[in-house]
PDB file of C-alpha atoms in Angstrom:
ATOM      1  CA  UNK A  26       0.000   0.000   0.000  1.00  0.00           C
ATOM      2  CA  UNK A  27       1.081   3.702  -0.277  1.00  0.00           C
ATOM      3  CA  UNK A  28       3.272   3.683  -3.091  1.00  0.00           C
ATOM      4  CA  UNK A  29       4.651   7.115  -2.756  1.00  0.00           C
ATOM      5  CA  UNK A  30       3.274   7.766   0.925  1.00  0.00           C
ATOM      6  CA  UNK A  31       1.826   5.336   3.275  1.00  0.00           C
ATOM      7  CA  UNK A  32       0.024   7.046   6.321  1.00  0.00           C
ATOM      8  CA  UNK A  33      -1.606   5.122   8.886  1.00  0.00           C
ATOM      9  CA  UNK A  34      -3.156   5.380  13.102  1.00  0.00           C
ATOM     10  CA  UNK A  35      -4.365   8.964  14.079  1.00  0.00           C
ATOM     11  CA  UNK A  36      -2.107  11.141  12.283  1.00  0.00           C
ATOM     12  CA  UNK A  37      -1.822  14.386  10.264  1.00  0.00           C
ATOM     13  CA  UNK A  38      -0.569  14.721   6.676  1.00  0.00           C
ATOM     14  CA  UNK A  39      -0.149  17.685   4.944  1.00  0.00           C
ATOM     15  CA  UNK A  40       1.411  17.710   1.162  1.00  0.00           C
ATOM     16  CA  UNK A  41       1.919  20.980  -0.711  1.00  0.00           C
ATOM     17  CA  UNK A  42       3.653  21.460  -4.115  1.00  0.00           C
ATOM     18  CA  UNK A  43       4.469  18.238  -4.514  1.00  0.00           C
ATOM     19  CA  UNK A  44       4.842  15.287  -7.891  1.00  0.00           C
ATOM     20  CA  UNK A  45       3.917  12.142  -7.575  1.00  0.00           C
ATOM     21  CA  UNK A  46       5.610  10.223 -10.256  1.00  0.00           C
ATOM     22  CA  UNK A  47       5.200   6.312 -11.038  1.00  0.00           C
ATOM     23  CA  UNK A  48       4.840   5.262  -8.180  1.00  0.00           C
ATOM     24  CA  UNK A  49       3.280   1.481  -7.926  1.00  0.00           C
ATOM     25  CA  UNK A  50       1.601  -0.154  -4.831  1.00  0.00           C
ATOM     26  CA  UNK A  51       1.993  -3.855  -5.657  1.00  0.00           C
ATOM     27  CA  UNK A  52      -0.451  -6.864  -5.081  1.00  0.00           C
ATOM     28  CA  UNK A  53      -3.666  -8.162  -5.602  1.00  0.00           C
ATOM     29  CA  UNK A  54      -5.754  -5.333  -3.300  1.00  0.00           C
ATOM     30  CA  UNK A  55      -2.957  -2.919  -3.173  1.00  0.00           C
ATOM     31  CA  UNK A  56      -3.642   0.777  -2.446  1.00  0.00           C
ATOM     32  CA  UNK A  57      -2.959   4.257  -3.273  1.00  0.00           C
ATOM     33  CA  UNK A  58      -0.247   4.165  -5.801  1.00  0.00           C
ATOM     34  CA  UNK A  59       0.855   7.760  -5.090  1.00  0.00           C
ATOM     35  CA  UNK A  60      -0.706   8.475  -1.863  1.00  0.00           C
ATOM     36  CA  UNK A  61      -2.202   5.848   0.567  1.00  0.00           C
ATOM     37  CA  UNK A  62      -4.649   7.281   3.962  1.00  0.00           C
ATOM     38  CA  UNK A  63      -5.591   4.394   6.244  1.00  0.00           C
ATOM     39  CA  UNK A  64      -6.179   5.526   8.966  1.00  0.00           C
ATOM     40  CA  UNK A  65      -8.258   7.970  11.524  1.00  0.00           C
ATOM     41  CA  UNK A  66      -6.224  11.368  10.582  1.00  0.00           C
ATOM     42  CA  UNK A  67      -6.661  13.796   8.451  1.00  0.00           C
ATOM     43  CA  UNK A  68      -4.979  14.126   4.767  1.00  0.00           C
ATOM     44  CA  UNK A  69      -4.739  17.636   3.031  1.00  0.00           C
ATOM     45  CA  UNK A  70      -3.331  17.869  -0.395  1.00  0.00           C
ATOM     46  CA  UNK A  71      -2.736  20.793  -2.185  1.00  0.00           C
ATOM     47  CA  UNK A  72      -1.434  22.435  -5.475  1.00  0.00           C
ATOM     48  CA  UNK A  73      -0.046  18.915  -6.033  1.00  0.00           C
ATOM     49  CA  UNK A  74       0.439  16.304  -9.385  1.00  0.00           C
ATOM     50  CA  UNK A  75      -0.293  13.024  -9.702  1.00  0.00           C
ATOM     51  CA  UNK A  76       0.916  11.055 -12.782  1.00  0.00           C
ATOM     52  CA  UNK A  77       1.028   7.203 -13.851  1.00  0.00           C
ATOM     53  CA  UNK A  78       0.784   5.897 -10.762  1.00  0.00           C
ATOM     54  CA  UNK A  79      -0.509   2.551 -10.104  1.00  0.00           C
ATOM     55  CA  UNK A  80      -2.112   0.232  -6.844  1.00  0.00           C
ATOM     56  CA  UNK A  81      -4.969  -2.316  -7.663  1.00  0.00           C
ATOM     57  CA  UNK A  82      -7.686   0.114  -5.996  1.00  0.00           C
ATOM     58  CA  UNK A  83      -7.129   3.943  -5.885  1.00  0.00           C
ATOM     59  CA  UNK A  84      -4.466   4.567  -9.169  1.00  0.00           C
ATOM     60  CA  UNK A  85      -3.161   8.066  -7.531  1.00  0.00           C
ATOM     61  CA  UNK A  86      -4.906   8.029  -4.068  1.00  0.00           C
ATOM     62  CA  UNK A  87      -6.827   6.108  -1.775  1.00  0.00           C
ATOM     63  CA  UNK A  88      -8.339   7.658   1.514  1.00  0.00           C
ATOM     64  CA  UNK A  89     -10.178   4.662   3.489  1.00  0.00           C
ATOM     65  CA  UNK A  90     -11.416   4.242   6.930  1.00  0.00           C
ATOM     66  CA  UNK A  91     -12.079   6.839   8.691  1.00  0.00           C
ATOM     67  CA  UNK A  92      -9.439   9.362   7.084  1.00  0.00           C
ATOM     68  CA  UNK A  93     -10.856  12.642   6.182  1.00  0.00           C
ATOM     69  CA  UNK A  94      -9.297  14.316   3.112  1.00  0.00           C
ATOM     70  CA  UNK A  95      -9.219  17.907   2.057  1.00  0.00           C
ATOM     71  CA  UNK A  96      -7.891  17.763  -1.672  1.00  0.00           C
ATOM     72  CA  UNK A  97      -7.227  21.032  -3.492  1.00  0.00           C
ATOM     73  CA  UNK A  98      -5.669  23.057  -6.503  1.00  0.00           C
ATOM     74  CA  UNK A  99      -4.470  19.212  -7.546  1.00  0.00           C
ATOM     75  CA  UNK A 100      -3.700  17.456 -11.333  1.00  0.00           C
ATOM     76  CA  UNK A 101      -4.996  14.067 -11.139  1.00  0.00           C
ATOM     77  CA  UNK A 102      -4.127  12.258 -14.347  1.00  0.00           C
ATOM     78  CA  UNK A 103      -2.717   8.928 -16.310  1.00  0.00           C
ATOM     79  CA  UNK A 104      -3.080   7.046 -13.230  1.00  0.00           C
ATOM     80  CA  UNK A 105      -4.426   3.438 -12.769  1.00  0.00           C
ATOM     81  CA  UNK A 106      -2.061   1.684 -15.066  1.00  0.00           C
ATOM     82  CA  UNK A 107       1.012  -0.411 -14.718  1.00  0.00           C
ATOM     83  CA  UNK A 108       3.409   0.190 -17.533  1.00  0.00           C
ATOM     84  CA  UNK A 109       6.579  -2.010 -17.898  1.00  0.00           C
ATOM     85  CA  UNK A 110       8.450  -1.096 -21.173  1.00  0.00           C
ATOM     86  CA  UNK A 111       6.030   0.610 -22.663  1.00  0.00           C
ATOM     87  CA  UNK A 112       3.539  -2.036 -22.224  1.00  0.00           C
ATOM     88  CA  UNK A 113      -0.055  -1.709 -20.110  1.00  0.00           C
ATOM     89  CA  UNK A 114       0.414  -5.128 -17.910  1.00  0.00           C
ATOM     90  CA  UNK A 115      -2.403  -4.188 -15.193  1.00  0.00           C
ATOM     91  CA  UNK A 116      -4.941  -1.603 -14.722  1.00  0.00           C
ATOM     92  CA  UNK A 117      -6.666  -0.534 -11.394  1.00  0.00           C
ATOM     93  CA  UNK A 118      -9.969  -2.301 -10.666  1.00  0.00           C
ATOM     94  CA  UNK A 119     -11.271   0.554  -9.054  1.00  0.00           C
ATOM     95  CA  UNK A 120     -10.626   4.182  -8.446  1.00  0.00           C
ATOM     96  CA  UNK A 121      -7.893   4.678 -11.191  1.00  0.00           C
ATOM     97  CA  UNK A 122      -7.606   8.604  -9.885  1.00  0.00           C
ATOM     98  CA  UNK A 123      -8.469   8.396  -6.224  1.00  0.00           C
ATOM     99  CA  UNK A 124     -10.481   6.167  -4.131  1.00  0.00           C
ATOM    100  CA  UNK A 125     -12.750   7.240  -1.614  1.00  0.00           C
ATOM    101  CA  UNK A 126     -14.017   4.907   0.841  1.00  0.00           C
ATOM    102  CA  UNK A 127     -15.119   5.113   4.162  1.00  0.00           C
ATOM    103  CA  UNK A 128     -16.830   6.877   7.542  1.00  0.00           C
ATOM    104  CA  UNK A 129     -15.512  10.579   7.117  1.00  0.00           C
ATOM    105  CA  UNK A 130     -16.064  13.123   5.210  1.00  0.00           C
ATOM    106  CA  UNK A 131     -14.358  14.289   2.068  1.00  0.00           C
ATOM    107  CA  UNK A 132     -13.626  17.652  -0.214  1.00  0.00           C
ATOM    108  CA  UNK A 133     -12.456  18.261  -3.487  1.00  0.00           C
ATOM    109  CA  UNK A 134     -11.835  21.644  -4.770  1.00  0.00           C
ATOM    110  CA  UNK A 135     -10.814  23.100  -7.910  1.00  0.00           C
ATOM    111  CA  UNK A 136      -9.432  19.845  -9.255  1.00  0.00           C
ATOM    112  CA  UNK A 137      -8.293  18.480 -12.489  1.00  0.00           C
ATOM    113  CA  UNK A 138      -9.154  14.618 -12.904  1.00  0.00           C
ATOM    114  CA  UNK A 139      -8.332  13.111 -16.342  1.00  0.00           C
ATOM    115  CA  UNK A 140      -7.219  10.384 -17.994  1.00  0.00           C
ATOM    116  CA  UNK A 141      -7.660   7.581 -15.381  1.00  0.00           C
ATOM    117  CA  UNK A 142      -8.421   4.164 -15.874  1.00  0.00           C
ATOM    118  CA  UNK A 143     -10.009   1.685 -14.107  1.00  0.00           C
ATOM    119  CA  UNK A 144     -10.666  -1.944 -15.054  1.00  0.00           C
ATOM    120  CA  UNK A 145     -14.003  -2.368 -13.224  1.00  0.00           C
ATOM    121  CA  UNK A 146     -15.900   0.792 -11.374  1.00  0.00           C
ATOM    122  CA  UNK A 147     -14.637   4.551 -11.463  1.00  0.00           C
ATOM    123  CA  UNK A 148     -11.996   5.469 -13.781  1.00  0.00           C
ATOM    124  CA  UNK A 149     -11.915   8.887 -12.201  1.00  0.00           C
ATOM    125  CA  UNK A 150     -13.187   8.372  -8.854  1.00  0.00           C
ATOM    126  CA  UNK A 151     -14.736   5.678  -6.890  1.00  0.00           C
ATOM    127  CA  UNK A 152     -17.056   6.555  -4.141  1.00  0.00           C
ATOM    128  CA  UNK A 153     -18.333   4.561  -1.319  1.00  0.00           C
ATOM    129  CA  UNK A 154     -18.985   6.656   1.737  1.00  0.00           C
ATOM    130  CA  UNK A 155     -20.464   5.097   4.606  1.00  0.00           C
ATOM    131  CA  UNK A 156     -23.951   5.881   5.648  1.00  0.00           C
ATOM    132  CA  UNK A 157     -24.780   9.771   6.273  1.00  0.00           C
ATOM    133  CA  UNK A 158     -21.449  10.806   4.985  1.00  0.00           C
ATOM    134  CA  UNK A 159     -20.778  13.194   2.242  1.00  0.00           C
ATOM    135  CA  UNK A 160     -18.383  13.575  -0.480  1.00  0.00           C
ATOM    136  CA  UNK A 161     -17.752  17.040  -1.707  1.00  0.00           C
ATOM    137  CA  UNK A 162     -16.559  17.769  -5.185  1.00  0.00           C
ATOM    138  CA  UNK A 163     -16.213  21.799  -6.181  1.00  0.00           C
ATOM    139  CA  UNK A 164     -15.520  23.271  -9.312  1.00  0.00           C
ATOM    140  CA  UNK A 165     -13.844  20.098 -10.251  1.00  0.00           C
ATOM    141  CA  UNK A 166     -13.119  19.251 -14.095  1.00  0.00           C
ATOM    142  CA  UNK A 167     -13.855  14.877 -14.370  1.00  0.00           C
ATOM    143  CA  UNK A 168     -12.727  14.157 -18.137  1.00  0.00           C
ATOM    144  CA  UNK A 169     -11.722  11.514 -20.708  1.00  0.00           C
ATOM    145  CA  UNK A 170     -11.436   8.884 -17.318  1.00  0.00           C
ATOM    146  CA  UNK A 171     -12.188   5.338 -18.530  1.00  0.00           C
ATOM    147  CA  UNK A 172     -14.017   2.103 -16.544  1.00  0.00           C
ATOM    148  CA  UNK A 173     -14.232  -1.381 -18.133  1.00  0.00           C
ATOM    149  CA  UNK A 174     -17.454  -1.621 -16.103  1.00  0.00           C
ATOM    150  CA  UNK A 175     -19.390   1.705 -14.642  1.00  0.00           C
ATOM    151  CA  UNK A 176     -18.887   4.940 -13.746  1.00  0.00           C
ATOM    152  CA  UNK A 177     -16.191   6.030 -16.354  1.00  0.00           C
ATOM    153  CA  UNK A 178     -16.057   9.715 -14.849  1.00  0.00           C
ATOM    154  CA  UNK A 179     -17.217   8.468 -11.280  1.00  0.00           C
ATOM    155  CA  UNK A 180     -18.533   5.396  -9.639  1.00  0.00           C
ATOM    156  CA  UNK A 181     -20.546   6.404  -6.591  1.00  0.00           C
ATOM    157  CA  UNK A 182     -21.103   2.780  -4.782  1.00  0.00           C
ATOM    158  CA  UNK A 183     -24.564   2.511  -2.822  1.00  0.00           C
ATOM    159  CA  UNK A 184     -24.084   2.305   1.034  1.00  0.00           C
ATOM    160  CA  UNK A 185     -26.120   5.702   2.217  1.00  0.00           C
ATOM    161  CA  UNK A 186     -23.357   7.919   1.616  1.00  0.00           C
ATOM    162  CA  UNK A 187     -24.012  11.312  -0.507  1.00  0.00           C
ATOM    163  CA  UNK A 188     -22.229  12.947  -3.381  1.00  0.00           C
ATOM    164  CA  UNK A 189     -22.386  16.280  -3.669  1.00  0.00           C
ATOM    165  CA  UNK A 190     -21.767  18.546  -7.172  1.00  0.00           C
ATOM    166  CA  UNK A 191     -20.655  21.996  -7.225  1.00  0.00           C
ATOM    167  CA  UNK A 192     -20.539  23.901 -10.295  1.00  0.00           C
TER     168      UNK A 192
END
């Protein structure tokens, strides 16, 4: 898990300016190929890039448990495949941009998600909040993201939770 970062327990992470570069989380239900949040902390991510990065579940990021994530100002894109020599030899199955799963609450501001692929659900963004939690996105651009399955753009999986569209 955690590729580039791995973050785990009650903890606070705070990137800023940063490049997340092929970076691979390896294994059959690997996660977060950039960026992985286990844990009960809180992840904020700004002004940051995320490029071809691979895990099996959440390409560039995955946030899971009960991490809250504040994401903003950030370049999600070309994530959720493994490239060796040139050649595509796995994609994610789910969340090839970021993976959001979980009982706390997440934001996305003023965020660029492209390019992404997923084998199975969300080649963007995969969504399963717990019950009565919300998922925030904000004047976020979702585009040319690819699923073999649904949710090609985003996958929002049905346990209670809400999405919420802004602009």
């Amino acid at each position: 898990d955690g590729g580039g970062i791995y973050s785990d327990g009650e903890s606070f992470l705070s990137v800023s300016g940063s490049e997340f570069l092929k970076n691979e989380a390896l294994g059959d239900w690997s996660n977060g190929g950039g960026i992985a949040a286990m844990g009960r902390q809180t992840l904020t991510l700004r002004t940051s890039t995320f490029h071809d990065n691979y895990a099996a579940v959440g390409g560039a990021v995955t946030v899971h448990k009960e991490a809250v994530a504040v994401i903003e100002d950030c370049i999600i894109e070309n994530n959720g495949r493994r490239v060796v020599n040139g050649v595509v030899v796995a994609v994610s199955a789910q969340g090839g941009g970021v993976q959001f799963s979980g009982s706390a609450g997440q934001s996305m501001a003023r965020c660029l998600i492209r390019n992404n692929e997923a084998s199975q659900y969300g080649g963007g963004l995969y969504v399963k909040p717990s019950s009565n939690v919300t998922l925030t996105l904000d004047s976020c651009v979702i585009a040319d993201n690819v699923s073999g399955n649904l949710g090609g753009g985003i996958h929002q999986a049905s346990d209670g939770g809400k999405l919420q569209l802004i602009n």
